[in-house]
Amino acid sequence: MTVEEISKRISVDPNVCFGKPCIRGTRLWVSLILDFLASGMSADEILANYPGLVKEDIQAAIAYGAEMSRERFVEVSAG
């Protein structure tokens, strides 16, 4: 997914959700979608719980997270 495609689905607005990245047109944080996926929830389960979302929104959230990981990192132990 290109940056242009991501920007069609993800918005960052200082007046919405404290400026956190959200699925465009919603107040669903990208981090929430990523947390759901990381906890083992499937894309289909997320879509069932949030009927306003489409599969491309979830793909954009993953792509956004991947792009952000190129800029930042979280310390983890080596062992």
CSV table of N, CA and C in Angstrom, one decimal, residues 10 29 47 68:
chain,number,residue,atom,x,y,z
A,10,ILE,N,-6.4,6.9,6.4
A,10,ILE,CA,-6.0,7.3,7.7
A,10,ILE,C,-5.9,8.8,7.8
A,29,TRP,N,-8.9,4.6,16.5
A,29,TRP,CA,-7.4,4.8,16.4
A,29,TRP,C,-6.8,3.6,15.7
A,47,LEU,N,-14.1,-6.5,11.5
A,47,LEU,CA,-15.1,-6.0,10.6
A,47,LEU,C,-16.5,-6.3,11.1
A,68,MET,N,5.4,3.6,10.3
A,68,MET,CA,5.8,4.3,11.5
A,68,MET,C,7.0,3.5,12.2
